[in-house]
Short mmCIF file of C-alpha atoms in Angstrom, two decimals:
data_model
loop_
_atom_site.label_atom_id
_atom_site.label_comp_id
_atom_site.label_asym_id
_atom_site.label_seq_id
_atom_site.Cartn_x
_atom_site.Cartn_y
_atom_site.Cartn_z
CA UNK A 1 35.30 60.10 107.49
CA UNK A 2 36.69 59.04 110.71
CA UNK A 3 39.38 61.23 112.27
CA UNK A 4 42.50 59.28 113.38
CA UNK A 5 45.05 61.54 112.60
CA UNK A 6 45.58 61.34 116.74
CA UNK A 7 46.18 57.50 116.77
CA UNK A 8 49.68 55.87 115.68
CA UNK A 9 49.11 55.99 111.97
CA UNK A 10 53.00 54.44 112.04
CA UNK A 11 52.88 51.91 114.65
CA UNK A 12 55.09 48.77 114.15
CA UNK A 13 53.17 45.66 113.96
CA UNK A 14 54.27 43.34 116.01
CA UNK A 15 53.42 39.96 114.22
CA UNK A 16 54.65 37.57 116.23
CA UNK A 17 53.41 39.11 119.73
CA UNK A 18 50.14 39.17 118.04
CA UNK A 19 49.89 35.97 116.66
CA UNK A 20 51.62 34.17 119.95
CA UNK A 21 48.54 35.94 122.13
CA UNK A 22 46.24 34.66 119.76
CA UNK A 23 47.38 30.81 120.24
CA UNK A 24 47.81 30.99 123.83
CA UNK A 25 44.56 32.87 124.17
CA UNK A 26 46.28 35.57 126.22
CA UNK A 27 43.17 37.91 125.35
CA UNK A 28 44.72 41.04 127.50
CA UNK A 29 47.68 40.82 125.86
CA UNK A 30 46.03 40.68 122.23
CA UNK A 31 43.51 43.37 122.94
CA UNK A 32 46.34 46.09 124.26
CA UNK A 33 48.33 45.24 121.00
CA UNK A 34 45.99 45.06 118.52
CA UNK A 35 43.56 48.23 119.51
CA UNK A 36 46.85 49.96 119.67
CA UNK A 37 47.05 49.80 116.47
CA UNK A 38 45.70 52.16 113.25
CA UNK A 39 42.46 50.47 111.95
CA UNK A 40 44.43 49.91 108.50
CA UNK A 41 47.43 48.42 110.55
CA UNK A 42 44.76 46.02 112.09
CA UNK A 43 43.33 44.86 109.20
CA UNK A 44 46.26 44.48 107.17
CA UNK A 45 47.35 42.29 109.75
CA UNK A 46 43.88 40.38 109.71
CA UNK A 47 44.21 39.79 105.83
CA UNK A 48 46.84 37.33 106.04
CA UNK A 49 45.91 35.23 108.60
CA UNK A 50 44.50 31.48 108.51
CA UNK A 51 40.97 31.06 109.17
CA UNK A 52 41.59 29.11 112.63
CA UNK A 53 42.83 32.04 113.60
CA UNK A 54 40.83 34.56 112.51
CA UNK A 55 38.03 32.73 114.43
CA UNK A 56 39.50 33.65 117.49
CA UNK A 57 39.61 37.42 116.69
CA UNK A 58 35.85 37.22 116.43
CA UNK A 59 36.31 35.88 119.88
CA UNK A 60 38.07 38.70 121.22
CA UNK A 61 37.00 42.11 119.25
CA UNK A 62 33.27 43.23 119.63
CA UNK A 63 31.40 44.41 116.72
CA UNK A 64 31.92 48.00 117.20
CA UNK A 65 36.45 47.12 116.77
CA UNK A 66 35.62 44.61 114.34
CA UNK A 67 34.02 47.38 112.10
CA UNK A 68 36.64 49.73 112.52
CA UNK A 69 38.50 46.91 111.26
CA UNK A 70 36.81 45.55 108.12
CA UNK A 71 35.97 49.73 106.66
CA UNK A 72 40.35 49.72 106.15
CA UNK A 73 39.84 45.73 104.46
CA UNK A 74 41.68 46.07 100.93
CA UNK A 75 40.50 42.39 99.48
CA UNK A 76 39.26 41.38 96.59
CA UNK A 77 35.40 42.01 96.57
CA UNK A 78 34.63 38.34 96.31
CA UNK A 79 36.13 37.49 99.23
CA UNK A 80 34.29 39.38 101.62
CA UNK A 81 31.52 36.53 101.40
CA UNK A 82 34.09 34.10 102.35
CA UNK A 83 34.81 36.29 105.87
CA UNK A 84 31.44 37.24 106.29
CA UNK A 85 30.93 33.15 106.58
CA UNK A 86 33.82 32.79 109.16
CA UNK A 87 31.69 34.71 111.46
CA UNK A 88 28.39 33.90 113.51
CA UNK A 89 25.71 35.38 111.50
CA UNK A 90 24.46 37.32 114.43
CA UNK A 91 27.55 38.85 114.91
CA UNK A 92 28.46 39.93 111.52
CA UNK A 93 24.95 41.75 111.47
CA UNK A 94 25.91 43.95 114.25
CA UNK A 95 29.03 44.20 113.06
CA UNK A 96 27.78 45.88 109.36
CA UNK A 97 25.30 47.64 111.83
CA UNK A 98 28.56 49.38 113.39
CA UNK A 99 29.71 50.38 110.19
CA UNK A 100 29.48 53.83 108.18
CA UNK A 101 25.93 53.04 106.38
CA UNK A 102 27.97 53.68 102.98
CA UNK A 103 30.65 51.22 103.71
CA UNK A 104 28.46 48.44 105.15
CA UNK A 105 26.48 49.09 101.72
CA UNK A 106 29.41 48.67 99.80
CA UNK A 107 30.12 45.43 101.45
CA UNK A 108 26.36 44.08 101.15
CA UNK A 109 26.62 44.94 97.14
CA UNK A 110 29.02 42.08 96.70
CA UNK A 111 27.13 39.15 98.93
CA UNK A 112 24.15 37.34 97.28
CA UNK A 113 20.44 38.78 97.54
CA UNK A 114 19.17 36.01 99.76
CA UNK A 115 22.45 36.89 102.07
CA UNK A 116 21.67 40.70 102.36
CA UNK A 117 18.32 40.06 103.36
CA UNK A 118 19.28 37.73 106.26
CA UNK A 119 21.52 40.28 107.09
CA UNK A 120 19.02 43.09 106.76
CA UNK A 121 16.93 40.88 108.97
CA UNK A 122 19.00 40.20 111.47
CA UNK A 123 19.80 43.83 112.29
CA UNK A 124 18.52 46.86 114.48
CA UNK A 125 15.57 48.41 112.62
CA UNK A 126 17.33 51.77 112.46
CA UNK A 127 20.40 50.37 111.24
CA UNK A 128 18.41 48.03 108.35
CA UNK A 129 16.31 50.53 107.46
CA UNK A 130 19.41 53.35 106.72
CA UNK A 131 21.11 50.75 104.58
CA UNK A 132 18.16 49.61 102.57
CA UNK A 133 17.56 53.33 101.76
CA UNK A 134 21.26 53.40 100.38
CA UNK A 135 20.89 50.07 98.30
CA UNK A 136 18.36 51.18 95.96
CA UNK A 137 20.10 53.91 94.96
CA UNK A 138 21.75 52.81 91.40
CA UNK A 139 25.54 51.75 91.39
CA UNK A 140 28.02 54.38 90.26
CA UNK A 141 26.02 57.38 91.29
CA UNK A 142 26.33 59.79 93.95
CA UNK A 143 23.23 57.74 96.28
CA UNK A 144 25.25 54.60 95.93
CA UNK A 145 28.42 56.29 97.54
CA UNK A 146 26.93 58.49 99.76
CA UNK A 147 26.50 58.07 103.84
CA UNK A 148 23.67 59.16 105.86
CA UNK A 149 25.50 59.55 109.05
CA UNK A 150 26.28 63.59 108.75
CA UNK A 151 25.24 66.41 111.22
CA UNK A 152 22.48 68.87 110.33
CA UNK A 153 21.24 72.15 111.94
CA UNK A 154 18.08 74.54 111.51
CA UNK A 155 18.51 78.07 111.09
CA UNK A 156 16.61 79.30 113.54
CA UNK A 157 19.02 77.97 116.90
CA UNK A 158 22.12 79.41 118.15
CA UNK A 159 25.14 78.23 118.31
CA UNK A 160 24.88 77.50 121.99
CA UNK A 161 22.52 74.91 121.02
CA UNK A 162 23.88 73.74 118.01
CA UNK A 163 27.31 72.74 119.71
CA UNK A 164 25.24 70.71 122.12
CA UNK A 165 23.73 68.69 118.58
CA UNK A 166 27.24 68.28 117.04
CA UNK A 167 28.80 67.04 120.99
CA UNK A 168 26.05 64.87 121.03
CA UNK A 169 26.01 63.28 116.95
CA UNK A 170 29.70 63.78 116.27
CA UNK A 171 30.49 60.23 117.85
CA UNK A 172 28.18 58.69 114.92
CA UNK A 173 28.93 61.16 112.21
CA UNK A 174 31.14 60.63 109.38
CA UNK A 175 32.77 63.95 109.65
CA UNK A 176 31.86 67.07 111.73
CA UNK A 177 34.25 69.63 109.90
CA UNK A 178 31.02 70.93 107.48
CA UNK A 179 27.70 70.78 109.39
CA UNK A 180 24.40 71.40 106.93
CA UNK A 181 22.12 73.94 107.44
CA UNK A 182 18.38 73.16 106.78
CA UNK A 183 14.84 74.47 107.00
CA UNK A 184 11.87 72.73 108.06
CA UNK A 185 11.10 71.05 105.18
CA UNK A 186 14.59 69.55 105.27
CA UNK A 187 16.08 71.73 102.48
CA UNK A 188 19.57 72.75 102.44
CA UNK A 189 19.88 76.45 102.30
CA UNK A 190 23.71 76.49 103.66
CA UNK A 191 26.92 74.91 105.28
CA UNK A 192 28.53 76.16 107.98
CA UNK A 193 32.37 75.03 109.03
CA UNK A 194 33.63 73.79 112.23
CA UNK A 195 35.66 76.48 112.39
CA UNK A 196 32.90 79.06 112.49
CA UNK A 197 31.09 77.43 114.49
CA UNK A 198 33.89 77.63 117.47
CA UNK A 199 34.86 80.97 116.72
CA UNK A 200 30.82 82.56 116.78
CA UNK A 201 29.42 83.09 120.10
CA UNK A 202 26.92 81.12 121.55
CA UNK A 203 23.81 83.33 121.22
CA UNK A 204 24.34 83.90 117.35
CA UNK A 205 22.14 82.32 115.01
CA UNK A 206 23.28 79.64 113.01
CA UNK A 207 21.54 81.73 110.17
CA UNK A 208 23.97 84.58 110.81
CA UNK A 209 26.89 82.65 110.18
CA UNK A 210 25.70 80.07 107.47
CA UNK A 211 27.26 80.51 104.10
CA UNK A 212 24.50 80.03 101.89
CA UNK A 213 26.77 79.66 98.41
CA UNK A 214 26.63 76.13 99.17
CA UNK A 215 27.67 73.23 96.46
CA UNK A 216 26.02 70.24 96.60
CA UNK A 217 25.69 67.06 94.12
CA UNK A 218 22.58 65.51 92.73
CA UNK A 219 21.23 61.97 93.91
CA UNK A 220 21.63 60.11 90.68
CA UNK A 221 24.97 62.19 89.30
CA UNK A 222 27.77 60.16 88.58
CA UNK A 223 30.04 58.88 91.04
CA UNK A 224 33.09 60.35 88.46
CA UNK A 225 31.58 63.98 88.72
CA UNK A 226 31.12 63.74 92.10
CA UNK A 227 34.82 62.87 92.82
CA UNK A 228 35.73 65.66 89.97
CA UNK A 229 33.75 67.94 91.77
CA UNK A 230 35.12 67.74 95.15
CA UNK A 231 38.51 67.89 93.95
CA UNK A 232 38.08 70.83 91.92
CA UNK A 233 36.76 72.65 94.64
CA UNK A 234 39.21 71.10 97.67
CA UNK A 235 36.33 69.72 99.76
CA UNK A 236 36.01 67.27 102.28
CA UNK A 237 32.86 66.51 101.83
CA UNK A 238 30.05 67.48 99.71
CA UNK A 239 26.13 67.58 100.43
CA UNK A 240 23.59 65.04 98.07
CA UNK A 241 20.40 66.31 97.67
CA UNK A 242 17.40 65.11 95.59
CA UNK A 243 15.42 66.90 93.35
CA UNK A 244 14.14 69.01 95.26
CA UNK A 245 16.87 70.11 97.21
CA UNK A 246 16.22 67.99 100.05
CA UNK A 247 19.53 66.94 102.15
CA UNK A 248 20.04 62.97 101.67
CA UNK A 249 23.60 62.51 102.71
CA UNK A 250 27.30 63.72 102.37
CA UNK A 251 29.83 62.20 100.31
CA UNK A 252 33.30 62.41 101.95
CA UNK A 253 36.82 62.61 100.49
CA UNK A 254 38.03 59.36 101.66
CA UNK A 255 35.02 57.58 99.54
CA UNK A 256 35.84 59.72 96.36
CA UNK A 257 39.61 58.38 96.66
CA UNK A 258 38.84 54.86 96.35
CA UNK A 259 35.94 56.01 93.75
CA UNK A 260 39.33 57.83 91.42
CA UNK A 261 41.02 54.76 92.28
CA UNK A 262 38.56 52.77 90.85
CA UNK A 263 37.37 54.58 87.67
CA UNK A 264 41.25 55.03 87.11
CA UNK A 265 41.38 50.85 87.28
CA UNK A 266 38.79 50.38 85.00
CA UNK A 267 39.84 53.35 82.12
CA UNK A 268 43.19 51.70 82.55
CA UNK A 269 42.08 48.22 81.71
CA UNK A 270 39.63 49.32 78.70
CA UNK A 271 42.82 50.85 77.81
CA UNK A 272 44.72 47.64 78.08
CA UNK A 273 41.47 46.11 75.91
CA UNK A 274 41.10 43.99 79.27
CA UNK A 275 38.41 44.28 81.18
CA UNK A 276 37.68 44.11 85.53
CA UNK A 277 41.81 44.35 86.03
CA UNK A 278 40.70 45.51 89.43
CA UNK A 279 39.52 41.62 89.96
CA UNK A 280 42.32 39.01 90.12
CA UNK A 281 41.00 35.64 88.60
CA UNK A 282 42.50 32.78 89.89
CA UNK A 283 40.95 30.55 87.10
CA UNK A 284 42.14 30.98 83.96
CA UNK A 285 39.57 30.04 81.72
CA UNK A 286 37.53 32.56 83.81
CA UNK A 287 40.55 35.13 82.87
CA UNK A 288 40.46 33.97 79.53
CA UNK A 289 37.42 34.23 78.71
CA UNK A 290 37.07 38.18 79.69
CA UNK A 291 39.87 38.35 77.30
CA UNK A 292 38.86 36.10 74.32
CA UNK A 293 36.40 38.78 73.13
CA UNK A 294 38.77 41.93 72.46
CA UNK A 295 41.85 39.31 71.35
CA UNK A 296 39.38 38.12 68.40
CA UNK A 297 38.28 40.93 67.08
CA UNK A 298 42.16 42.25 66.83
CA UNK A 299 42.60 39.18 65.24
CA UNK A 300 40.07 39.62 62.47
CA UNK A 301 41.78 43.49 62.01
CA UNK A 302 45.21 41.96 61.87
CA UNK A 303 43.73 39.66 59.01
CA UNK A 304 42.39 42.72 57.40
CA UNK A 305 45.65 44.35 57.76
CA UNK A 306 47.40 40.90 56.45
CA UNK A 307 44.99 41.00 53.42
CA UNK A 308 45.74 44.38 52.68
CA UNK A 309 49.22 43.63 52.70
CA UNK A 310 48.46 41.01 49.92
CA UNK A 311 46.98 43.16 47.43
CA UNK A 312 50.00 45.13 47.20
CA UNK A 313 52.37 41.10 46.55
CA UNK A 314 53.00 42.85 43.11
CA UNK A 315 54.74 45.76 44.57
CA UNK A 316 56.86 43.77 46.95
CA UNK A 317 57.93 41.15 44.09
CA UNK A 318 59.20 44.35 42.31
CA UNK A 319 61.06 46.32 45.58
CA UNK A 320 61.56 43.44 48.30
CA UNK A 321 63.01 46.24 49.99
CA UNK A 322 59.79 47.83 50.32
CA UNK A 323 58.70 44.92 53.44
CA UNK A 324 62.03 45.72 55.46
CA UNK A 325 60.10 49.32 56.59
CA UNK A 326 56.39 47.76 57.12
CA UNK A 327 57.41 47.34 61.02
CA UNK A 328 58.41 50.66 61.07
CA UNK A 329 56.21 52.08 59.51
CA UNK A 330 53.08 50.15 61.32
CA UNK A 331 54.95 50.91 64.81
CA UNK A 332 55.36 54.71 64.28
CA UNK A 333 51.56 55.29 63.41
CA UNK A 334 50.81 52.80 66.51
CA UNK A 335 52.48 54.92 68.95
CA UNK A 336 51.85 58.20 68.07
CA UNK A 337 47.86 57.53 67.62
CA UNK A 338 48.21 55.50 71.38
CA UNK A 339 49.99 58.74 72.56
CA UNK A 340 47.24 61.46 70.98
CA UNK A 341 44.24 58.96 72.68
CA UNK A 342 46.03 59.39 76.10
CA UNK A 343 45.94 62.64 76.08
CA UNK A 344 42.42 62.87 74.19
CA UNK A 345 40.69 60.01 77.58
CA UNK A 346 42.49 61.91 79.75
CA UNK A 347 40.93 65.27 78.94
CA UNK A 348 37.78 63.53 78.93
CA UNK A 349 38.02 61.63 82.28
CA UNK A 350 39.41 65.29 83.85
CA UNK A 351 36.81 67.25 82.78
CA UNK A 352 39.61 69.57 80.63
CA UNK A 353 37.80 69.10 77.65
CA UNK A 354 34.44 70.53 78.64
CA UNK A 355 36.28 73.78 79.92
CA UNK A 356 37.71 74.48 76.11
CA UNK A 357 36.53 73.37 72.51
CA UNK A 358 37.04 69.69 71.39
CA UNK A 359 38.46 70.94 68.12
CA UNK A 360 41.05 73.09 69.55
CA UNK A 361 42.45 69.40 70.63
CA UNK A 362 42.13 68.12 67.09
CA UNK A 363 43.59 70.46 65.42
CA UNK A 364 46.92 70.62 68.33
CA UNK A 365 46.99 67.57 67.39
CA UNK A 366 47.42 67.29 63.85
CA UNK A 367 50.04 70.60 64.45
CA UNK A 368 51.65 67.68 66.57
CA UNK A 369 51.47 65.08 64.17
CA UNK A 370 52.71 67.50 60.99
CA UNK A 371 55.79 68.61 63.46
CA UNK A 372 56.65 65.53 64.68
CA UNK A 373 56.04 63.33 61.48
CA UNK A 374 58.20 66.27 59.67
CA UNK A 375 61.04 65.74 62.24
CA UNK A 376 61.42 61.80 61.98
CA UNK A 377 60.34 61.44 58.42
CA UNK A 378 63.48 63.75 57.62
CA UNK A 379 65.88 61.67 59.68
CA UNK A 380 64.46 58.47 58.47
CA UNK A 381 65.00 60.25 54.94
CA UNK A 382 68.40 60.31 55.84
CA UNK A 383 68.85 57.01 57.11
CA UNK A 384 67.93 55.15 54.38
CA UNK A 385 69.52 57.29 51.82
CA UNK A 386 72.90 56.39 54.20
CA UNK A 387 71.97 52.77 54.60
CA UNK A 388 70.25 51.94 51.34
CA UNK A 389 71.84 54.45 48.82
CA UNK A 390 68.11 54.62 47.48
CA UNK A 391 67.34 58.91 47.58
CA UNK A 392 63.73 57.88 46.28
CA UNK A 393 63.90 54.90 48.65
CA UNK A 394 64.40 57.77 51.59
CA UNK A 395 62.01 59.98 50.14
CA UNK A 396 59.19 57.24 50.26
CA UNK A 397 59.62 56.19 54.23
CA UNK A 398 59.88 59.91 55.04
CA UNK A 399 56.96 61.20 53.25
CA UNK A 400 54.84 57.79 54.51
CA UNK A 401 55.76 58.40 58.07
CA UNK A 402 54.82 62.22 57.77
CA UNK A 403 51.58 61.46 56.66
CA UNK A 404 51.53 58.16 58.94
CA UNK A 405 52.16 60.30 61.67
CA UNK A 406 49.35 63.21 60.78
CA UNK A 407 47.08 60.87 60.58
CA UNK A 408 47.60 58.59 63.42
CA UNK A 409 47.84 60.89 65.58
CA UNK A 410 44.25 63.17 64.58
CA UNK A 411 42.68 58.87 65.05
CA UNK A 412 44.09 58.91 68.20
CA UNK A 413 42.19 61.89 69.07
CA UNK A 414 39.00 62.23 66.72
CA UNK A 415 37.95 58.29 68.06
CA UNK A 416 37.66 58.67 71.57
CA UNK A 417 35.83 62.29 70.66
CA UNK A 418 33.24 60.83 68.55
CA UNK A 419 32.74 58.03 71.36
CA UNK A 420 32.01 60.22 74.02
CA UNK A 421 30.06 62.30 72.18
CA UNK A 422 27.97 58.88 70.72
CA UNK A 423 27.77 58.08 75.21
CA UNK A 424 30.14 55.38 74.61
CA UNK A 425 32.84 55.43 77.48
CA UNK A 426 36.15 56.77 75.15
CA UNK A 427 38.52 54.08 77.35
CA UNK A 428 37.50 51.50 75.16
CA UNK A 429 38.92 52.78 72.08
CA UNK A 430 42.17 50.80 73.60
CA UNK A 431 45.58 50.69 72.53
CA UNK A 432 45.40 47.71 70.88
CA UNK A 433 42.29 48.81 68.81
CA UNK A 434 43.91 52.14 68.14
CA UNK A 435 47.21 50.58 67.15
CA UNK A 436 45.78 48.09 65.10
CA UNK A 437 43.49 50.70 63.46
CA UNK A 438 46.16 52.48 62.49
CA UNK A 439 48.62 49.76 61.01
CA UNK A 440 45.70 49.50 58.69
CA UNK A 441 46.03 53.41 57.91
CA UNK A 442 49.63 53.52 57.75
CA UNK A 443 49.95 50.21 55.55
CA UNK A 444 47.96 51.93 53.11
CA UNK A 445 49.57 55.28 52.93
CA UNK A 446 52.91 53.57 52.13
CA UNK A 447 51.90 51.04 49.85
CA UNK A 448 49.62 53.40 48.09
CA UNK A 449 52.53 55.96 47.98
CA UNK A 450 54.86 53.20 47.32
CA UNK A 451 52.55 52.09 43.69
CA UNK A 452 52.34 55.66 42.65
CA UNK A 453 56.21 56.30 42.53
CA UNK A 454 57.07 52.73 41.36
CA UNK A 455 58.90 54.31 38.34
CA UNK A 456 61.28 55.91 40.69
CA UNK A 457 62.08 53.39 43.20
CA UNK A 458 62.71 50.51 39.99
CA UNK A 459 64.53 52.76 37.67
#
């Protein structure tokens, strides 16, 4: 995690100065402007230029700047081929060379195999070799987010000679503020802070200082825990080891934000029944064909709830009045079964749930449902006495949305529980399945309820 909390994080960017340099290839002028400027700044700037004139900034930025660059590029992962292919070849090699090993990966993960390879090719040795280790690692797990570019120390030096290590490998490192302590077998027996390691003096041991209560993440654990695990404990950076406790990498906080980011993208679009929201398609058959799938199967439950509907035709032809409430009715048990599943993914995708017992959740929420289906089925009760001068009329939408509601709302939880207990991720029991899942609940609670008391509501 590179430190520029000393550069101008709020410099202005001066477009037009920039862009002006660039045409009249006034390269001083450029390169005090641009390198001026915060890395994000810079490639913010970069993103919305032409290609004519992003060929130029090849020109006039080396490698080393052009990957400072391109780690702070926010586009869409598809387009990284396409600026990968404004550049020469050669250069865009020793540009990824430049890069954090973890971020270079990350960009090689959405180019082509036959592309990586040239790429790989092309390279140093050291550099190929540290991102070919990365790339096997399987996507989504703590190998395929981790970097390799971390400082390490043995036990058995001082500090005196440590400080020269971290002087000498801080330039390349990702972040210096934890340094790893190993033995000679490579195993991490500790962590020691920067802090302690500027406040010790320099003929201590590293092993009298190092803390060995060290937490550290396993290879192939799940990108999700990892970023749940440095933020419960208020890392910056936590050690990967293998299975043997061998030191791998570190993963840093900056690559667990855009991990949270990410996993909150995706839950939010299973949620949405839509799926890759985090990729814009231009084309929309492409767009709607990711859709198609969820939209049909809704479809063939909103038949199911339309058929449903029919087999109670003799009801309505007796109380017409009976289909004025079906909206409300449907929409109550919608939105308090999408409101119990928010809370039910959310304790999932926190972790909250694993501290206490699922059931203590189901059963708050039926006490939810029961309270709040009580409340509004006794103002509805009201209502329609008021609007409809029907008391049995009342009675009925009151006592349907009181056990609408009860039962809505324990679907809303109980779905996404069995789910994630089945290993099925619990964001795709979506709103629009849940809601549709429980018009076909509520339907049948009030036309049930409505058959039973006919004598009432026709007298």
């Amino acid at each position: 995690m590179e430190d520029h909390a000393v550069e101008r994080a709020d410099s202005h960017i001066n477009t037009s100065l920039l862009i002006q340099s660039l045409q009249n290839e006034e390269i001083d002028i450029f390169r005090n402007e641009f390198l001026d400027m915060h890395p994000y700044d810079q490639a913010s700037f970069f993103k919305d230029l032409d290609e004519d004139i992003r060929a130029k900034i090849y020109l006039y930025l080396s490698p080393e700047e052009m990957a400072a660059l391109f780690e702070n590029l926010e586009i869409e992962e598809e387009d990284y081929k396409d600026v990968l292919a404004e550049m020469n070849p050669h250069y865009a090699a020793d540009m990824l060379s430049e890069m954090y090993a973890d971020d270079a990966v990350d960009v090689l993960n959405e180019l082509d195999k036959d592309q990586v390879v040239s790429y790989l090719t092309i390279m140093d040795d050291e550099s190929a070799k540290e991102i070919k280790d990365l790339l096997h690692y399987e996507e989504y797990t703590a190998g395929s987010i981790m970097t390799t570019e971390f400082v390490s120390l043995s036990a058995n030096q001082t500090v005196r000679s440590a400080m020269y290590i971290l002087k000498n490998e801080a330039p390349r490192a990702e972040t210096i503020y934890y340094v790893y302590v190993v033995n000679d077998e490579k195993k991490l027996i500790g962590v020691i802070s920067l802090r302690d390691l500027i406040v010790s003096d320099d003929d201590t041991m590293i092993s009298e200082i190092t803390n060995d209560r060290v937490v550290s993440v396993s290879v192939g654990e799940d990108q999700e825990e990892v970023a749940r695990k440095i933020k419960d404990y208020n890392f910056l950076a936590v050690p990967v080891v293998d299975f043997q406790n061998h030191l791998l990498g570190i993963i840093t906080v900056d690559d667990v934000m855009d991990v949270m980011e990410e996993e909150a993208s995706d839950d939010y679009s299973k949620l949405a029944a839509v799926s890759d929201m985090d990729h814009i398609d231009r084309n929309p058959v492409s767009a709607a064909r990711k859709r198609l799938p969820w939209l049909i199967i809704l479809l063939f439950l909103g038949m199911l709830t339309a058929s449903l509907i029919g087999r109670f035709e003799d009801t309505l032809d007796k109380v017409a009045i009976l289909a004025v409430f079906i909206p409300l009715i449907a929409g109550m048990a919608g939105n308090t079964g999408t409101q119990a599943l928010a809370v039910a993914v959310r304790g999932i995708a926190t972790g909250d749930l694993e501290k206490e017992n699922k059931w203590k959740l189901v059963i708050r929420e039926a006490g939810t449902g029961l309270i709040n289906g009580g409340i509004c089925g006794v103002l509805v009760n009201f209502i329609v006495y008021f609007w409809k001068g029907n008391f049995f009329l009342g009675v009925l939408v009151g006592v349907s949305i009181l056990f609408t509601l009860i039962v809505a709302t324990l679907a809303g939880a109980l779905i996404p529980l069995l789910m994630h207990r089945m290993k099925i991720d619990p964001a795709v029991a979506s709103g629009p399945f849940i809601t549709t899942i429980n018009d076909l609940i509520s339907i049948l609670i009030y036309f049930g309820m409505a058959t039973l008391f006919m004598s009432y509501l026709t007298g």
